[in-house]
Tab-separated table of C-alpha atoms and ligand atoms in Angstrom:
chain	number	residue	atom	x	y	z
A	134	MET	CA	129.103	55.109	78.911
A	135	THR	CA	131.438	56.983	76.604
A	136	ALA	CA	130.269	60.498	77.512
A	137	ASP	CA	133.673	61.332	78.919
A	138	VAL	CA	135.391	60.698	75.593
A	139	PRO	CA	137.680	63.690	74.861
A	140	ASP	CA	136.761	65.940	71.927
A	141	SER	CA	140.076	65.032	70.329
A	142	HIS	CA	139.008	61.388	69.965
A	143	PRO	CA	138.470	60.774	66.232
A	144	ARG	CA	135.146	59.015	66.854
A	145	ALA	CA	133.980	61.315	69.683
A	146	ALA	CA	130.755	62.498	68.029
A	147	SER	CA	129.872	58.992	66.913
A	148	LEU	CA	130.474	57.517	70.382
A	149	ARG	CA	128.344	60.182	72.063
A	150	THR	CA	125.595	59.475	69.577
A	151	ARG	CA	125.724	55.804	70.581
A	152	ASP	CA	125.324	56.850	74.211
A	153	ARG	CA	122.134	58.682	73.353
A	154	LEU	CA	120.717	55.597	71.668
A	155	VAL	CA	121.616	53.280	74.540
A	156	GLU	CA	119.991	55.762	76.914
A	157	GLY	CA	116.966	55.763	74.601
A	158	LEU	CA	116.762	51.990	74.862
A	159	GLU	CA	116.989	52.144	78.663
A	160	ASN	CA	114.245	54.791	78.771
A	161	GLY	CA	111.867	52.820	76.564
A	162	LEU	CA	112.164	55.090	73.501
A	163	THR	CA	114.290	52.988	71.182
A	164	SER	CA	113.823	49.361	70.166
A	165	ARG	CA	116.651	46.825	70.166
A	166	THR	CA	116.409	46.494	66.416
A	167	GLY	CA	116.798	50.275	66.306
A	168	LEU	CA	120.315	49.839	67.644
A	169	ILE	CA	121.139	47.523	64.757
A	170	ALA	CA	119.630	49.907	62.217
A	171	HIS	CA	121.863	52.616	63.670
A	172	GLY	CA	124.894	50.399	63.127
A	173	ARG	CA	124.050	50.103	59.459
A	174	GLY	CA	123.805	53.884	59.260
A	175	GLU	CA	127.134	54.406	61.054
A	176	ALA	CA	128.975	52.393	58.433
A	177	PHE	CA	127.728	54.664	55.660
A	178	ASP	CA	128.436	57.753	57.747
A	179	TYR	CA	132.031	56.629	58.263
A	180	LEU	CA	132.469	56.358	54.500
A	181	LEU	CA	130.926	59.790	53.985
A	182	GLY	CA	133.506	61.218	56.385
A	183	GLU	CA	130.821	61.955	59.028
A	184	ARG	CA	130.028	65.254	57.337
A	185	THR	CA	127.254	66.819	55.309
A	186	ILE	CA	128.333	66.496	51.698
A	187	PRO	CA	127.347	69.385	49.366
A	188	SER	CA	124.636	67.375	47.575
A	189	ALA	CA	123.040	66.546	50.958
A	190	ASP	CA	123.097	70.230	51.844
A	191	ARG	CA	121.284	71.028	48.570
A	192	ALA	CA	118.762	68.298	49.383
A	193	ALA	CA	118.205	69.787	52.847
A	194	ARG	CA	117.532	73.170	51.224
A	195	ALA	CA	114.997	71.644	48.800
A	196	ALA	CA	113.399	69.804	51.726
A	197	ALA	CA	113.092	73.057	53.653
A	198	ALA	CA	111.405	74.674	50.644
A	199	HIS	CA	108.919	71.761	50.423
A	200	LEU	CA	108.065	72.125	54.111
A	201	LEU	CA	107.594	75.895	53.872
A	202	ALA	CA	105.397	75.568	50.775
A	203	ALA	CA	103.226	72.801	52.293
A	204	ASP	CA	99.713	73.194	53.692
A	205	HIS	CA	100.080	70.342	56.185
A	206	PRO	CA	103.710	69.389	56.706
A	207	VAL	CA	104.403	66.566	59.176
A	208	ILE	CA	107.654	65.281	60.663
A	209	SER	CA	107.413	61.596	61.491
A	210	VAL	CA	109.430	60.522	64.538
A	211	ASN	CA	110.507	56.998	65.464
A	212	GLY	CA	112.408	55.709	68.487
A	213	ASN	CA	115.878	56.335	67.062
A	214	VAL	CA	115.100	59.902	66.037
A	215	ALA	CA	113.520	60.631	69.416
A	216	ALA	CA	116.586	59.355	71.235
A	217	LEU	CA	119.127	61.008	68.945
A	218	ALA	CA	117.689	64.420	68.213
A	219	PRO	CA	114.501	65.415	70.081
A	220	GLU	CA	115.461	69.099	70.370
A	221	ARG	CA	116.358	69.185	66.654
A	222	VAL	CA	112.979	67.743	65.649
A	223	VAL	CA	111.226	70.411	67.727
A	224	ASP	CA	113.386	73.168	66.260
A	225	LEU	CA	112.685	72.040	62.673
A	226	ALA	CA	108.963	71.915	63.456
A	227	ASP	CA	109.197	75.494	64.788
A	228	ALA	CA	111.142	76.727	61.774
A	229	THR	CA	108.662	75.244	59.268
A	230	ASP	CA	105.401	75.236	61.190
A	231	ALA	CA	105.237	71.463	60.807
A	232	ALA	CA	103.343	69.006	62.984
A	233	ILE	CA	105.161	66.169	64.753
A	234	GLU	CA	103.817	62.616	64.677
A	235	VAL	CA	105.263	59.626	66.491
A	236	ASN	CA	105.023	56.720	64.062
A	237	LEU	CA	106.664	53.430	64.908
A	238	PHE	CA	107.565	50.353	62.904
A	239	HIS	CA	106.826	48.188	65.957
A	240	ARG	CA	103.768	50.053	67.236
A	241	SER	CA	103.195	50.094	70.987
A	242	ALA	CA	101.062	52.613	72.861
A	243	GLU	CA	103.556	52.590	75.724
A	244	ARG	CA	106.496	53.485	73.505
A	245	ILE	CA	104.486	56.160	71.640
A	246	GLU	CA	103.622	57.738	75.030
A	247	ALA	CA	107.248	57.607	76.161
A	248	ILE	CA	108.444	59.233	72.933
A	249	ALA	CA	105.725	61.907	73.026
A	250	ASP	CA	106.668	62.727	76.636
A	251	HIS	CA	110.325	62.929	75.674
A	252	LEU	CA	109.527	65.305	72.795
A	253	ARG	CA	107.384	67.455	75.098
A	254	ALA	CA	110.251	67.577	77.594
A	255	HIS	CA	112.277	69.072	74.731
A	256	GLY	CA	109.708	71.748	73.922
A	257	ALA	CA	107.141	70.085	71.643
A	258	THR	CA	103.638	71.362	72.292
A	259	ASP	CA	101.507	69.252	70.002
A	260	VAL	CA	102.527	65.656	69.363
A	261	HIS	CA	100.393	63.375	67.186
A	262	GLY	CA	100.557	59.602	66.994
A	263	LEU	CA	98.463	58.134	69.761
A	264	ALA	CA	95.055	58.501	68.109
A	265	GLY	CA	95.889	55.945	65.417
A	266	ASP	CA	92.678	56.816	63.558
A	267	GLY	CA	94.215	57.094	60.089
A	268	ARG	CA	95.520	54.541	57.591
A	269	ILE	CA	98.341	54.283	55.109
A	270	PRO	CA	96.865	51.937	52.468
A	271	GLY	CA	98.903	48.980	51.241
A	272	LEU	CA	100.508	48.102	54.571
A	273	ASP	CA	99.534	45.354	56.973
A	274	HIS	CA	97.496	46.433	59.959
A	275	ASP	CA	99.901	47.805	62.576
A	276	ARG	CA	102.373	49.320	60.196
A	277	GLY	CA	99.647	51.156	58.298
A	278	ILE	CA	98.320	53.009	61.332
A	279	CYS	CA	98.789	56.769	61.536
A	280	ASP	CA	96.839	59.800	62.742
A	281	ALA	CA	94.014	61.159	60.584
A	282	ASP	CA	94.951	64.760	61.347
A	283	GLY	CA	98.684	63.991	61.111
A	284	ILE	CA	100.321	61.855	58.444
A	285	GLU	CA	97.036	60.882	56.750
A	286	ARG	CA	96.163	64.434	55.764
A	287	ALA	CA	99.758	65.656	55.302
A	288	ASP	CA	100.840	66.894	51.882
A	289	VAL	CA	104.556	66.825	52.788
A	290	VAL	CA	106.093	64.293	55.184
A	291	VAL	CA	109.590	64.047	56.585
A	292	VAL	CA	110.438	60.422	57.283
A	293	PRO	CA	113.850	60.007	58.832
A	294	LEU	CA	115.157	56.420	58.925
A	295	GLU	CA	111.981	54.997	57.437
A	296	ASP	CA	111.484	51.387	56.470
A	297	GLY	CA	111.334	50.907	52.691
A	298	ASP	CA	107.783	49.488	52.550
A	299	ARG	CA	106.290	52.400	54.414
A	300	ALA	CA	108.274	54.927	52.425
A	301	ALA	CA	106.937	53.343	49.223
A	302	ALA	CA	103.357	53.295	50.543
A	303	LEU	CA	103.549	56.989	51.482
A	304	ALA	CA	104.941	57.833	48.055
A	305	GLU	CA	102.013	55.923	46.464
A	306	LEU	CA	99.621	58.220	48.311
A	307	GLY	CA	100.986	61.135	46.340
A	308	LYS	CA	102.525	62.920	49.292
A	309	SER	CA	105.812	64.719	48.817
A	310	GLU	CA	108.261	62.648	50.777
A	311	ILE	CA	111.486	63.805	52.359
A	312	VAL	CA	113.651	60.891	53.512
A	313	ILE	CA	116.737	61.219	55.690
A	314	ASP	CA	118.806	58.061	55.269
A	315	LEU	CA	122.549	57.487	55.188
A	316	ASN	CA	122.176	54.681	52.652
A	317	PRO	CA	121.592	56.114	49.150
A	318	LEU	CA	120.639	52.618	47.943
A	319	SER	CA	117.911	52.001	50.530
A	320	ARG	CA	114.416	51.712	49.098
A	321	SER	CA	113.337	54.676	51.238
A	322	ALA	CA	115.954	56.951	49.726
A	323	GLN	CA	115.131	55.668	46.246
A	324	VAL	CA	111.407	56.481	46.434
A	325	ALA	CA	111.812	59.890	48.085
A	326	ASP	CA	111.058	63.136	46.304
A	327	VAL	CA	113.887	64.564	48.368
A	328	PRO	CA	116.430	62.038	49.675
A	329	ILE	CA	118.854	63.559	52.172
A	330	VAL	CA	121.852	61.237	52.479
A	331	ASP	CA	123.121	62.462	55.812
A	332	ASN	CA	123.010	61.593	59.495
A	333	VAL	CA	119.703	62.665	61.011
A	334	VAL	CA	121.584	64.546	63.760
A	335	ARG	CA	123.131	66.804	61.089
A	336	ALA	CA	120.295	66.873	58.551
A	337	LEU	CA	117.620	68.202	60.911
A	338	PRO	CA	119.507	71.383	61.946
A	339	THR	CA	120.685	71.899	58.348
A	340	MET	CA	117.055	71.843	57.194
A	341	ALA	CA	116.013	74.227	59.969
A	342	ALA	CA	118.777	76.692	59.075
A	343	HIS	CA	117.784	76.593	55.390
A	344	ALA	CA	114.121	77.067	56.285
A	345	ARG	CA	114.885	80.195	58.314
A	346	GLU	CA	117.138	81.575	55.610
A	347	LEU	CA	114.593	80.889	52.815
A	348	SER	CA	111.796	82.490	54.872
A	349	GLU	CA	113.813	85.583	55.699
A	350	ALA	CA	114.878	85.987	52.080
A	351	GLY	CA	111.289	85.531	50.829
A	352	ALA	CA	112.765	82.987	48.406
A	353	ASP	CA	110.984	81.525	45.380
A	354	LEU	CA	110.129	78.167	46.995
A	355	ASP	CA	108.781	76.568	43.809
A	356	GLY	CA	112.011	77.483	42.070
A	357	VAL	CA	114.116	75.906	44.833
A	358	ILE	CA	111.969	72.754	44.673
A	359	ALA	CA	112.115	72.533	40.877
A	360	GLU	CA	115.860	72.893	40.604
A	361	PHE	CA	116.571	69.946	42.938
A	362	ASP	CA	117.474	66.681	41.186
A	363	ALA	CA	116.914	63.626	43.441
A	364	ASP	CA	118.658	61.140	41.129
A	365	ALA	CA	121.736	63.347	40.889
A	366	ALA	CA	121.856	63.724	44.689
A	367	LEU	CA	121.652	59.946	45.187
A	368	ALA	CA	124.295	59.309	42.537
A	369	ASP	CA	126.594	61.878	44.126
A	370	ALA	CA	126.222	60.311	47.583
A	371	GLU	CA	126.838	56.816	46.229
A	372	ARG	CA	129.931	57.993	44.363
A	373	THR	CA	131.273	59.693	47.499
A	374	ILE	CA	130.753	56.528	49.556
A	375	ARG	CA	132.262	54.225	46.955
A	376	GLU	CA	135.278	56.445	46.340
A	377	GLY	CA	135.732	56.919	50.064
A	378	SER	CA	137.444	60.294	49.580
A	379	LEU	CA	137.295	61.220	53.260
A	380	ALA	CA	139.228	64.452	53.113
A	381	ASP	CA	137.906	66.763	50.398
B	602	ATP	P1	115.129	49.992	53.251
B	602	ATP	O1	114.051	49.179	53.935
B	602	ATP	O2	114.774	51.448	53.124
B	602	ATP	O3	115.621	49.428	51.943
B	602	ATP	P2	116.944	49.098	55.312
B	602	ATP	O4	116.302	47.768	55.323
B	602	ATP	O5	118.436	49.179	55.295
B	602	ATP	O6	116.444	50.000	54.128
B	602	ATP	P3	116.282	49.645	58.029
B	602	ATP	O7	117.257	48.616	58.462
B	602	ATP	O8	114.839	49.522	58.310
B	602	ATP	O9	116.406	49.972	56.504
B	602	ATP	O10	116.725	51.078	58.642
B	602	ATP	C1	118.007	51.468	58.732
B	602	ATP	C2	118.256	52.582	57.743
B	602	ATP	O11	118.409	53.802	58.447
B	602	ATP	C3	119.536	52.294	56.995
B	602	ATP	O12	119.391	52.591	55.630
B	602	ATP	C4	120.540	53.240	57.658
B	602	ATP	O13	121.486	53.681	56.724
B	602	ATP	C5	119.665	54.392	58.121
B	602	ATP	N1	120.159	55.071	59.349
B	602	ATP	C6	120.451	54.519	60.542
B	602	ATP	N2	120.851	55.443	61.423
B	602	ATP	C7	120.800	56.643	60.788
B	602	ATP	C8	121.054	57.987	61.170
B	602	ATP	N3	121.485	58.293	62.396
B	602	ATP	N4	120.875	58.959	60.253
B	602	ATP	C9	120.437	58.653	59.000
B	602	ATP	N5	120.172	57.407	58.571
B	602	ATP	C10	120.349	56.404	59.444
């Protein structure tokens, strides 16, 4: 384990994050392919300078406005998110009154149970995902399963690290979709109403902070939503990655 890495180590945060994922694998939360997906994300994060760029912060604010304005907001949680940021998922759900649903690419009742338990251990009170009585049309059987009173009826969904097919199928359903993905070129980011090109461990607390600030200010949520430009945010993230300007 790398938990004893000193703070001064240039990759300290990244190495500790890896520890959480490996622990998640050992505890039955994360899949082995989840580790590889994380590696792809790390490469983009390195090029972003492992920070929240201003356009991602604006996206997180728009996402918070969507969640606050929603009737049935849902945060979808997979094995990587559960291992990396369980307390941050619960805090965002608290800040926005959103439901939490465990929804896995490789569905297994055992892993859903383990993830739900882990989220409860971090303060979640109501975790959806096990019922599996809803459908996302256009996906083959297992991958299209969701909860009828969770993702199926949601009007706004947060899908961190989602696979492109499912992100596209959710978008087809007319739901407002908030995607957290470090790759601005991934299909998930491209189909999102609000793509947040940032590490999920940073994006979740950024969204929660914006949600609290927008609520306290009694902000014009529709105005915040309308002024966000998804294409501009994606283009800005791609430019930042390609230029690799790590120190601005
Ligand atoms: P898509 O199917 O959307 O075109 P993909 O095939 O690259 O993209 P996967 O391999 O299923 O997607 O999932 C990995 C995605 O998750 C990558 O786009 C990666 O950048 C992103 N990712 C991995 N770890 C994180 C993280 N900690 N925070 C945000 N995004 C992450």
